[in-house]
């Protein structure tokens, strides 16, 4: 049986299994509610260049102030800082570095965390066991059905009784927010998960950056989950319902609210993806328009959002700590990396790359913190053609400044054997160009997972004598200065 | 009765099992499928749009299901996404013994990250081309190819290695078999 046949028969079997299932009343109720809110929010308002947010409940500047937010069960308006994840951060209240291990919690506000699966995890970065998956459940024992967000599992690493590391940087305070904005029925148990792997914040080495690796040894690792029901949650529910694709603080799309300086660029770049949603484009996964100015240019991430009291039936804030899991790291990731480096051939990117040179498949133009892309309306590019250099950041310690040189080389690659679609296929250089940044060379990242495009142009292009290359990847060769709270470092691209 | 209500009720009564099956195929489990379908129905029917028929509305809902599932995957936390990236880079399992039963194939499918799974369903269930999948999901074709490549790592022998050839034209003279 091939995959197509399997999926077809699986769908048929599921349809037979569900033949007596019908939609519940909950769905049409939600539809009516949203339509009512949308109608109420837009009635009588002259809408000029308003994004999807506005239509979905974002209060317009100058509207009469409604009742204050925060009363469970009542509709309200809340001033929401979309970039601030602290209200959902599972590690917000756990013990600090050097403190004693956290206490395992029982039931808090009607929620309990239960470990599932293995209670011991062994990881050996030299072998394939580089990651450990931890599974748990959150059980509601409440009689009511609150709407809550449920975080993914975060971890507190303990050795010899004291906290030595976290799975999430306490600098960035990134919430491990599950897409769990949901109503939790009485008695309902739902699964959560988290991944243990090399990236942790280690208490004893902040100088090495917020993200580093734990050493070899045995740890007690405490899973932590936060369950929140609040006006913030209700506001995110309203935004989500309206097609606003984001989660608090930590999302690649968090900069795409109307008014964002990146919104227009992003929308333009993803217009094709928006259009498929239909003629009106309203169901697009991004706001279809960007307003010219945010309500407060100094705080463009802050919006007033109407929310429904039915999305905030009860206030909940429970940080649940599970029984510790014994985690053994057999070899430190650093040692494993050193061994791999020793076993690897010399640097595969002798610069400048020549036409026809093969480069490894996994050579990506990225480091842990910054990924560089060349974007162009036309591939292959040509001399004089406008391009954008897109920078996607991760693990940002706010604020972080990346400074690029004015010019750098870009190599355009063709997968040598894409019939196999193998991740190990090598690439061949089929074009070379010099990219000149025409405006900014410096970017300030204020949030984790930010995407920024810098305009540029190809000032010289060598097509390597291949008129119709099937360009599927590219490598930028440059050095970026990266400045954050730990100082300035040079990051070479491609990573060496 | 508003027009949307008529179309909604037709879908909710006659097409709900099929839509829930499709949603479950995308998510991998019924509970998530039900959540996804609820959200998709709310999204489609809560907006003023020109719906010509229940069939037209169903097409909207199916598109929205795939997009919402992809959006949810995008919106997941860093840890989840990091895990997915790591998974996508993990060595492919040994297929020497073969996957010879439905349960094993379902298990392999369940291991796919949601973005990958969504692309697999659109490519191999909806029978869209790579280009069409990319357009449907608002992704670059290279991204879709990468996701399908990741899927091959786990499901290799069940994906026809020639199935996507038409979407990835390469000059014959340039091809190099390894």
XYZ file of C-alpha atoms in Angstrom:
674
model
C 0.000 0.000 0.000
C 1.423 3.383 -0.886
C 0.857 6.545 1.064
C -1.908 7.915 -1.152
C -3.861 4.706 -0.876
C -3.316 4.601 2.846
C -4.506 8.161 3.389
C -7.549 7.597 1.229
C -8.538 4.443 3.046
C -7.779 6.094 6.379
C -10.057 9.008 5.544
C -12.777 6.612 4.435
C -12.431 4.623 7.633
C -12.559 7.761 9.744
C -15.621 9.005 7.909
C -17.348 5.690 8.554
C -16.315 5.879 12.189
C -17.714 9.405 12.452
C -20.868 8.718 10.444
C -23.125 9.390 13.416
C -21.193 12.399 14.654
C -22.722 15.798 14.110
C -21.586 19.277 14.969
C -22.344 20.420 18.471
C -24.259 23.558 19.349
C -21.006 25.137 20.425
C -19.932 25.921 16.878
C -22.967 27.917 15.713
C -22.995 29.705 19.069
C -19.414 30.760 18.497
C -20.192 31.847 14.967
C -23.073 34.024 16.125
C -20.973 35.501 18.891
C -18.133 36.411 16.585
C -20.473 37.833 13.991
C -22.166 39.897 16.653
C -18.878 41.206 17.975
C -17.649 41.995 14.497
C -20.830 43.757 13.608
C -20.750 45.748 16.811
C -17.122 46.668 16.445
C -17.449 47.960 12.954
C -20.867 49.546 12.920
C -20.830 53.243 12.246
C -17.090 53.423 11.904
C -15.429 54.863 8.874
C -12.848 52.234 8.174
C -9.897 53.327 6.146
C -7.027 50.925 5.729
C -7.983 48.919 8.743
C -6.552 45.505 9.228
C -8.212 42.359 10.296
C -7.529 43.175 13.895
C -9.785 46.148 13.846
C -12.624 44.238 12.332
C -12.208 41.614 14.991
C -12.473 43.727 18.036
C -9.479 45.994 18.401
C -10.754 49.240 19.792
C -10.346 52.154 17.483
C -8.584 55.237 18.707
C -11.191 57.681 19.906
C -13.798 55.140 20.777
C -15.635 55.689 23.952
C -13.955 53.815 26.761
C -15.895 50.767 27.780
C -15.938 49.125 31.139
C -12.559 48.121 32.533
C -11.247 44.655 31.812
C -10.802 41.979 34.342
C -14.220 40.918 35.571
C -14.773 37.237 34.863
C -17.829 36.585 32.782
C -18.159 40.123 31.499
C -17.155 41.475 28.127
C -14.412 44.020 28.308
C -11.477 45.763 26.755
C -7.915 45.121 27.689
C -4.752 46.904 26.719
C -2.705 44.012 25.446
C 1.037 44.101 24.980
C 1.331 41.470 22.311
C 5.065 41.190 22.703
C 4.954 40.598 26.422
C 4.731 36.905 27.174
C 5.209 37.166 30.913
C 1.591 36.459 31.701
C 1.999 32.992 30.235
C 5.598 32.203 31.172
C 5.742 28.833 32.930
C 9.054 29.714 34.546
C 7.900 33.017 35.965
C 7.565 31.743 39.504
C 9.953 28.807 39.738
C 13.036 28.931 41.973
C 15.999 30.932 40.732
C 19.467 29.681 39.873
C 21.151 28.261 42.947
C 17.919 27.913 44.875
C 16.662 24.632 46.159
C 14.678 22.422 43.821
C 11.073 23.439 43.220
C 8.372 21.747 45.217
C 6.180 19.318 43.384
C 2.691 20.738 43.328
C -0.531 18.934 43.790
C -3.813 20.424 42.741
C -3.792 24.163 42.181
C -6.980 26.003 41.349
C -8.486 22.739 40.209
C -5.647 21.687 37.928
C -3.128 18.893 38.453
C -0.071 17.884 36.470
C 0.588 14.190 35.943
C 3.717 12.736 34.388
C 3.222 10.316 31.544
C 5.761 8.042 29.986
C 9.297 7.345 31.076
C 10.547 8.778 34.330
C 14.142 8.349 33.286
C 15.685 9.798 30.172
C 19.168 9.104 28.887
C 20.686 11.370 26.303
C 23.911 10.900 24.467
C 24.649 13.688 22.026
C 27.228 11.565 20.252
C 24.619 9.053 19.219
C 21.158 9.727 17.916
C 19.778 10.109 21.439
C 20.253 13.840 21.419
C 16.774 14.665 22.566
C 14.439 13.452 25.203
C 10.712 13.821 25.007
C 8.756 14.342 28.169
C 5.028 13.836 28.211
C 2.511 14.831 30.812
C -1.134 15.525 31.327
C -3.022 18.350 32.921
C -6.169 17.243 34.658
C -9.019 19.552 35.513
C -11.001 18.719 38.592
C -13.028 21.886 38.463
C -16.762 21.859 38.288
C -16.827 24.749 35.842
C -15.327 24.943 32.378
C -12.835 27.797 32.297
C -11.140 28.981 29.144
C -7.420 28.802 29.657
C -4.087 28.782 27.921
C -1.904 25.823 28.695
C 1.823 26.129 28.237
C 4.074 23.473 26.852
C 6.264 21.828 29.421
C 9.232 23.882 30.541
C 11.980 22.349 32.623
C 13.956 23.180 35.711
C 17.236 21.271 35.844
C 18.427 20.391 39.331
C 21.704 18.815 40.388
C 22.708 18.063 43.957
C 19.507 19.642 45.146
C 19.918 23.055 43.575
C 18.718 24.637 40.356
C 21.456 24.612 37.737
C 19.646 25.219 34.462
C 16.344 25.893 32.729
C 15.006 24.812 29.439
C 14.042 28.385 28.684
C 16.174 31.425 29.002
C 15.191 33.484 32.004
C 16.549 36.460 30.082
C 14.186 36.112 27.195
C 11.354 34.773 29.314
C 9.878 33.165 26.293
C 6.607 31.478 27.100
C 6.357 27.951 25.966
C 2.817 28.653 25.028
C 0.914 25.835 23.561
C -1.791 26.636 21.087
C -3.951 25.805 24.021
C -6.389 28.658 24.154
C -9.298 26.480 24.932
C -12.246 25.651 27.076
C -11.511 22.903 29.566
C -14.463 20.741 30.461
C -14.953 19.403 33.984
C -12.794 16.352 34.505
C -11.021 16.825 31.213
C -7.450 15.636 30.940
C -5.309 16.858 28.120
C -1.810 16.036 27.099
C 1.177 18.329 27.095
C 4.715 17.665 26.065
C 8.161 19.140 26.064
C 11.515 18.330 24.616
C 14.759 18.055 26.469
C 17.676 18.746 24.240
C 20.901 20.559 24.061
C 19.616 24.065 24.416
C 19.217 25.122 27.983
C 20.057 28.122 30.010
C 22.843 27.099 32.311
C 23.132 29.083 35.488
C 26.903 28.982 35.674
C 27.737 30.276 32.232
C 25.675 33.295 31.271
C 28.758 34.815 29.706
C 28.518 32.258 26.957
C 25.146 33.569 25.960
C 21.679 32.774 27.061
C 21.544 29.491 25.266
C 24.123 26.889 26.003
C 24.282 23.233 26.865
C 24.324 21.267 30.062
C 27.320 19.139 30.845
C 27.473 15.394 31.221
C 25.932 14.123 34.413
C 22.705 13.125 36.050
C 20.000 15.675 36.736
C 16.618 15.828 38.328
C 14.517 17.683 35.812
C 11.218 19.140 36.997
C 8.506 19.614 34.386
C 6.594 22.864 34.756
C 3.311 23.809 33.105
C 1.360 27.001 33.556
C -2.396 27.195 33.159
C -3.821 30.685 32.784
C -7.352 31.988 32.451
C -7.466 35.766 32.263
C -8.621 38.756 30.297
C -5.353 38.393 28.355
C -6.351 34.893 27.356
C -9.781 36.107 26.299
C -8.168 38.862 24.249
C -5.934 36.357 22.503
C -8.983 34.219 21.875
C -10.617 37.198 20.167
C -7.522 37.853 18.099
C -7.160 34.225 17.182
C -10.770 33.971 16.161
C -10.232 36.880 13.865
C -7.359 35.255 12.078
C -4.583 37.067 13.832
C -1.759 34.602 13.671
C 0.333 35.068 16.717
C 0.969 33.996 20.224
C 2.264 36.172 23.003
C 5.806 37.235 22.433
C 7.166 34.200 20.786
C 6.134 33.788 17.235
C 7.516 34.458 13.841
C 4.394 36.434 13.028
C 4.283 38.507 16.154
C 5.462 41.559 14.285
C 2.690 41.467 11.750
C 0.011 43.412 13.483
C -1.343 46.384 11.608
C 0.952 49.260 12.239
C 4.016 47.136 12.526
C 6.913 48.487 10.494
C 7.357 44.989 9.114
C 3.755 44.389 8.239
C 3.697 46.012 4.825
C 6.826 44.205 3.749
C 5.628 40.904 5.016
C 2.214 41.239 3.494
C 3.743 42.123 0.158
C 6.017 39.144 0.360
C 3.228 36.769 1.234
C 0.532 38.204 -0.954
C 0.308 35.051 -2.990
C -0.313 33.134 0.171
C -3.042 35.521 1.155
C -4.873 35.532 -2.130
C -5.702 31.870 -2.096
C -7.965 32.484 0.845
C -10.633 33.898 -1.341
C -11.677 37.049 -3.037
C -12.148 38.995 0.121
C -8.944 37.675 1.609
C -10.425 37.897 5.050
C -9.659 34.364 6.004
C -5.991 34.876 5.278
C -3.547 33.802 7.931
C -2.193 37.306 8.081
C -3.809 40.693 8.353
C -4.682 41.638 4.834
C -3.900 45.288 5.323
C -1.671 47.295 7.576
C -2.785 50.528 9.083
C -0.477 53.457 8.513
C 0.191 54.170 12.141
C -0.269 52.234 15.325
C -2.337 53.815 18.083
C 0.843 54.709 19.890
C 3.942 54.724 17.687
C 6.114 54.472 20.748
C 4.445 51.212 21.707
C 3.366 49.648 18.428
C 2.897 46.259 19.990
C 0.273 47.560 22.406
C -3.343 47.342 21.346
C -6.690 47.657 23.003
C -8.649 44.512 22.340
C -12.322 43.800 22.923
C -12.898 40.424 24.428
C -15.875 38.311 25.329
C -16.769 37.498 28.883
C -17.592 34.002 27.755
C -13.889 33.563 26.991
C -13.056 34.653 30.516
C -15.495 32.761 32.706
C -13.030 32.413 35.574
C -9.625 33.677 36.607
C -7.016 30.923 36.736
C -3.283 31.096 37.222
C -1.689 27.815 38.195
C 1.982 26.937 37.812
C 2.116 23.157 38.090
C 5.349 21.343 38.904
C 5.519 17.613 38.255
C 7.590 14.890 39.833
C 11.210 15.137 38.693
C 12.461 13.023 35.850
C 15.921 11.539 36.093
C 17.881 12.742 33.113
C 21.301 11.370 32.358
C 23.449 13.198 29.858
C 26.116 10.702 28.925
C 28.364 13.033 26.997
C 28.290 16.791 27.002
C 27.030 18.400 23.852
C 30.225 20.380 23.665
C 32.296 17.233 23.676
C 30.029 15.724 21.061
C 30.360 18.822 18.909
C 34.127 18.736 19.285
C 34.211 15.115 18.244
C 32.047 15.793 15.240
C 34.244 18.720 14.280
C 37.318 16.525 14.566
C 35.689 13.930 12.393
C 34.519 16.415 9.800
C 36.478 17.319 6.738
C 37.991 20.784 6.494
C 35.728 23.746 6.071
C 33.525 23.025 3.065
C 33.130 26.627 2.015
C 36.408 27.817 0.610
C 35.650 31.374 -0.365
C 34.967 32.481 -2.927
C 32.867 29.578 -4.103
C 33.381 28.776 -7.736
C 30.704 27.881 -10.265
C 29.893 24.212 -10.188
C 31.329 23.603 -6.739
C 29.349 21.145 -4.643
C 28.407 22.121 -1.114
C 26.879 19.934 1.572
C 23.149 19.750 1.902
C 22.997 20.768 5.512
C 25.200 23.790 5.086
C 22.613 26.386 5.929
C 23.117 30.059 5.930
C 22.286 30.376 9.537
C 23.662 30.349 12.987
C 21.786 29.727 16.163
C 20.568 33.268 16.319
C 20.275 34.690 12.847
C 19.265 33.283 9.510
C 19.911 35.185 6.319
C 17.916 34.792 3.141
C 17.971 36.439 -0.232
C 14.473 37.191 -1.438
C 13.743 38.112 -4.981
C 10.725 38.257 -7.219
C 12.767 36.671 -9.956
C 15.132 33.750 -9.853
C 17.707 33.498 -11.196
C 18.612 37.066 -10.365
C 20.472 39.382 -12.675
C 22.759 42.342 -12.344
C 20.849 45.355 -11.128
C 17.925 43.390 -9.830
C 16.377 44.488 -6.550
C 16.402 41.922 -3.790
C 15.663 41.810 -0.136
C 17.907 40.328 2.454
C 15.720 38.844 5.112
C 16.970 38.315 8.601
C 15.139 35.942 10.879
C 16.289 36.055 14.453
C 15.930 33.532 17.211
C 16.877 33.436 20.870
C 16.954 37.191 20.992
C 17.976 38.865 24.181
C 16.236 42.157 23.898
C 17.441 44.430 22.488
C 19.915 42.974 20.049
C 21.553 44.796 17.183
C 22.798 43.043 14.064
C 25.109 45.002 11.796
C 25.774 43.779 8.277
C 28.446 44.971 5.880
C 27.333 47.094 2.990
C 28.225 44.418 0.464
C 28.607 40.691 0.570
C 28.552 37.703 -1.705
C 25.602 35.411 -2.296
C 25.822 32.020 -3.933
C 22.796 30.440 -5.505
C 22.496 26.708 -5.265
C 20.748 23.947 -7.103
C 20.042 20.653 -5.447
C 21.992 18.100 -7.394
C 19.428 15.360 -7.173
C 16.078 16.678 -6.104
C 14.245 13.664 -7.411
C 15.091 11.923 -4.199
C 14.279 14.908 -2.005
C 16.812 13.575 0.398
C 18.018 15.812 3.174
C 21.503 14.623 2.422
C 21.517 15.708 -1.202
C 24.347 18.092 -1.926
C 23.981 21.327 -3.850
C 25.919 22.832 -6.686
C 26.749 26.516 -7.151
C 24.810 27.711 -10.193
C 25.071 31.472 -9.688
C 27.110 34.033 -7.822
C 26.261 37.605 -7.029
C 27.329 40.598 -5.032
C 24.543 41.961 -2.860
C 24.632 45.643 -2.020
C 22.382 46.835 0.776
C 20.851 50.047 -0.424
C 19.440 51.384 2.811
C 19.924 50.077 6.317
C 22.782 47.888 7.349
C 21.761 47.674 10.950
C 18.751 45.988 12.497
C 17.539 46.178 16.060
C 15.679 43.131 17.207
C 13.334 43.728 20.062
C 11.543 40.421 20.177
C 12.288 36.813 19.804
C 11.686 35.347 16.367
C 11.663 38.563 14.438
C 11.805 38.754 10.689
C 13.155 41.856 8.975
C 13.826 42.578 5.321
C 16.571 44.944 4.182
C 16.375 46.276 0.627
C 19.316 45.655 -1.612
C 20.376 45.027 -5.164
C 22.483 42.566 -7.062
C 25.373 44.644 -8.326
C 27.145 41.855 -10.161
C 25.792 38.479 -11.144
C 27.530 35.515 -12.682
C 25.080 32.932 -13.983
C 27.807 30.305 -14.201
C 26.795 29.676 -17.784
C 23.606 27.939 -16.699
C 20.664 29.741 -18.304
C 17.830 28.073 -16.390
C 19.055 26.888 -13.034
C 16.615 25.357 -10.609
C 17.704 27.470 -7.672
C 16.528 25.972 -4.440
C 18.880 27.399 -1.870
C 21.493 30.045 -1.371
C 24.418 30.885 0.813
C 25.353 34.347 1.941
C 28.956 34.867 2.803
C 29.390 37.651 5.267
C 30.173 38.549 8.831
C 27.481 40.015 11.041
C 28.210 41.914 14.211
C 25.771 40.799 16.851
C 25.417 42.932 19.933
C 23.323 42.000 22.913
C 23.645 42.112 26.657
C 26.659 39.873 26.432
C 28.555 42.265 24.200
C 29.437 42.191 20.544
C 30.451 39.074 18.688
C 31.132 38.384 15.047
C 29.028 35.715 13.420
C 30.327 34.327 10.181
C 28.010 33.150 7.448
C 27.916 30.419 6.507
C 28.679 29.182 10.032
C 32.152 27.779 10.309
C -32.551 32.333 8.258
C -29.365 33.944 7.045
C -27.640 32.360 4.065
C -24.693 31.274 6.106
C -26.961 29.380 8.457
C -28.447 27.341 5.639
C -25.067 26.354 4.286
C -23.746 25.749 7.769
C -26.583 23.464 8.694
C -26.195 21.512 5.490
C -22.526 20.976 6.227
C -23.145 20.263 9.889
C -25.688 17.597 9.139
C -24.509 15.937 5.952
C -20.837 16.652 5.584
C -19.638 16.798 9.165
C -18.265 13.228 9.276
C -16.256 13.796 6.109
C -14.925 17.117 7.349
C -14.053 15.660 10.735
C -12.278 12.789 8.998
C -10.266 15.276 6.963
C -9.468 17.343 10.060
C -8.397 14.209 11.894
C -6.223 13.211 8.985
C -4.512 16.590 9.269
C -4.048 16.594 13.016
C -3.565 12.931 13.724
C -6.144 12.589 16.439
C -9.855 13.090 16.761
C -9.838 15.554 19.656
C -7.496 17.908 17.858
C -9.446 17.354 14.682
C -12.658 18.394 16.378
C -11.017 21.521 17.756
C -9.578 22.334 14.368
C -12.886 21.803 12.615
C -14.710 23.964 15.144
C -12.245 26.776 14.595
C -12.390 26.416 10.832
C -16.177 26.504 10.780
C -16.225 29.556 13.022
C -13.670 31.263 10.846
C -15.459 30.557 7.603
C -18.985 31.289 8.738
C -18.318 34.231 11.004
C -17.277 36.424 8.125
C -19.373 38.063 5.507
C -18.414 36.302 2.318
C -20.022 35.187 -0.855
C -20.884 31.554 -0.420
C -22.633 30.126 -3.428
C -23.493 26.699 -2.119
C -22.791 24.252 0.653
C -20.270 22.650 -1.655
C -18.532 25.998 -2.046
C -18.594 26.461 1.712
C -17.115 23.008 2.210
C -14.244 23.881 -0.083
C -13.627 26.972 2.027
C -13.717 24.914 5.196
C -11.272 22.342 3.826
C -8.857 25.054 2.786
C -9.190 26.728 6.137
C -8.610 23.426 7.942
C -5.263 22.982 6.242
C -4.276 26.579 6.773
C -5.328 26.639 10.391
C -3.429 23.458 11.039
C -0.352 24.989 9.480
C -0.872 28.200 11.425
C -1.154 26.275 14.642
C 2.071 24.529 13.891
C 3.692 27.869 13.144
C 2.326 29.316 16.320
C 3.631 26.647 18.580
C 6.295 27.531 21.007
C 9.964 27.668 20.311
C 10.559 24.377 22.030
C 8.074 22.584 19.857
C 9.420 24.141 16.721
C 12.949 23.428 17.755
C 12.007 19.843 18.335
C 10.462 19.684 14.911
C 13.568 21.103 13.351
C 15.636 18.593 15.213
C 13.309 15.831 14.146
C 13.552 16.915 10.566
C 17.303 16.651 10.780
C 17.311 13.322 12.531
C 18.671 10.418 10.595
C 16.085 8.480 8.671
C 15.044 5.229 10.277
C 16.168 1.959 8.874
C 13.531 0.870 6.406
C 15.253 -2.392 5.680
C 12.588 -4.324 7.448
C 9.897 -2.393 5.654
C 6.659 -0.896 6.884
C 4.194 -3.544 6.079
C 1.097 -2.747 8.011
C -1.308 0.099 8.506
C -0.553 0.544 12.167
C 3.102 1.050 11.497
C 2.405 3.522 8.752
C -0.023 5.392 10.979
C 2.604 5.433 13.677
C 5.163 6.815 11.270
C 2.697 9.476 10.159
C 2.053 10.420 13.756
C 5.708 11.270 14.158
C 5.634 13.886 11.459
C 5.640 17.521 12.549
C 2.310 19.187 11.823
C 3.657 21.302 8.978
C 5.038 18.213 7.327
C 1.893 16.225 7.962
C -0.252 18.973 6.481
C 1.857 19.020 3.339
C 1.725 15.237 3.121
C -2.072 15.223 3.358
C -2.436 17.911 0.703
C 0.090 16.242 -1.561
C -0.875 12.612 -1.185
C -4.514 12.736 -0.129
C -5.777 15.825 -1.911
C -3.423 14.958 -4.759
C -2.207 18.503 -5.193
C 1.079 19.185 -6.898
C 3.926 20.636 -4.913
C 3.230 23.996 -6.495
C -0.439 23.782 -5.567
C 0.400 22.797 -1.998
C 2.714 25.766 -1.772
C 0.060 28.101 -3.108
C -2.596 26.650 -0.848
C -0.498 27.080 2.269
C 1.248 30.281 1.295
C 4.638 28.626 1.357
C 7.552 28.679 -1.001
C 7.728 25.598 -3.181
C 11.161 24.949 -1.769
C 9.682 24.838 1.700
C 7.062 22.342 0.630
C 9.732 20.245 -1.028
C 11.731 20.335 2.154
C 8.734 19.229 4.208
C 8.019 16.414 1.798
C 11.667 15.518 1.893
C 11.421 15.323 5.654
C 8.387 13.085 5.268
C 10.373 10.809 3.021
C 12.827 10.380 5.854
C 10.146 8.564 7.812
C 7.872 7.287 5.113
C 10.355 6.872 2.323
C 9.305 3.689 0.695
C 5.648 4.650 0.673
C 6.151 7.847 -1.245
C 6.581 7.249 -4.896
C 10.036 8.625 -5.590
C 8.882 9.772 -9.011
C 5.648 11.319 -7.861
C 7.046 14.812 -7.520
C 9.323 14.809 -10.493
C 7.054 17.034 -12.520
C 7.222 19.713 -9.911
C 10.965 19.851 -9.790
C 12.227 20.312 -13.295
C 15.919 19.838 -13.610
C 17.776 19.691 -16.858
C 18.631 16.120 -17.620
C 22.160 17.117 -18.417
C 22.475 18.586 -14.965
C 21.261 15.565 -13.116
C 23.777 13.541 -11.296
C 22.817 10.234 -9.792
C 24.610 9.384 -6.630
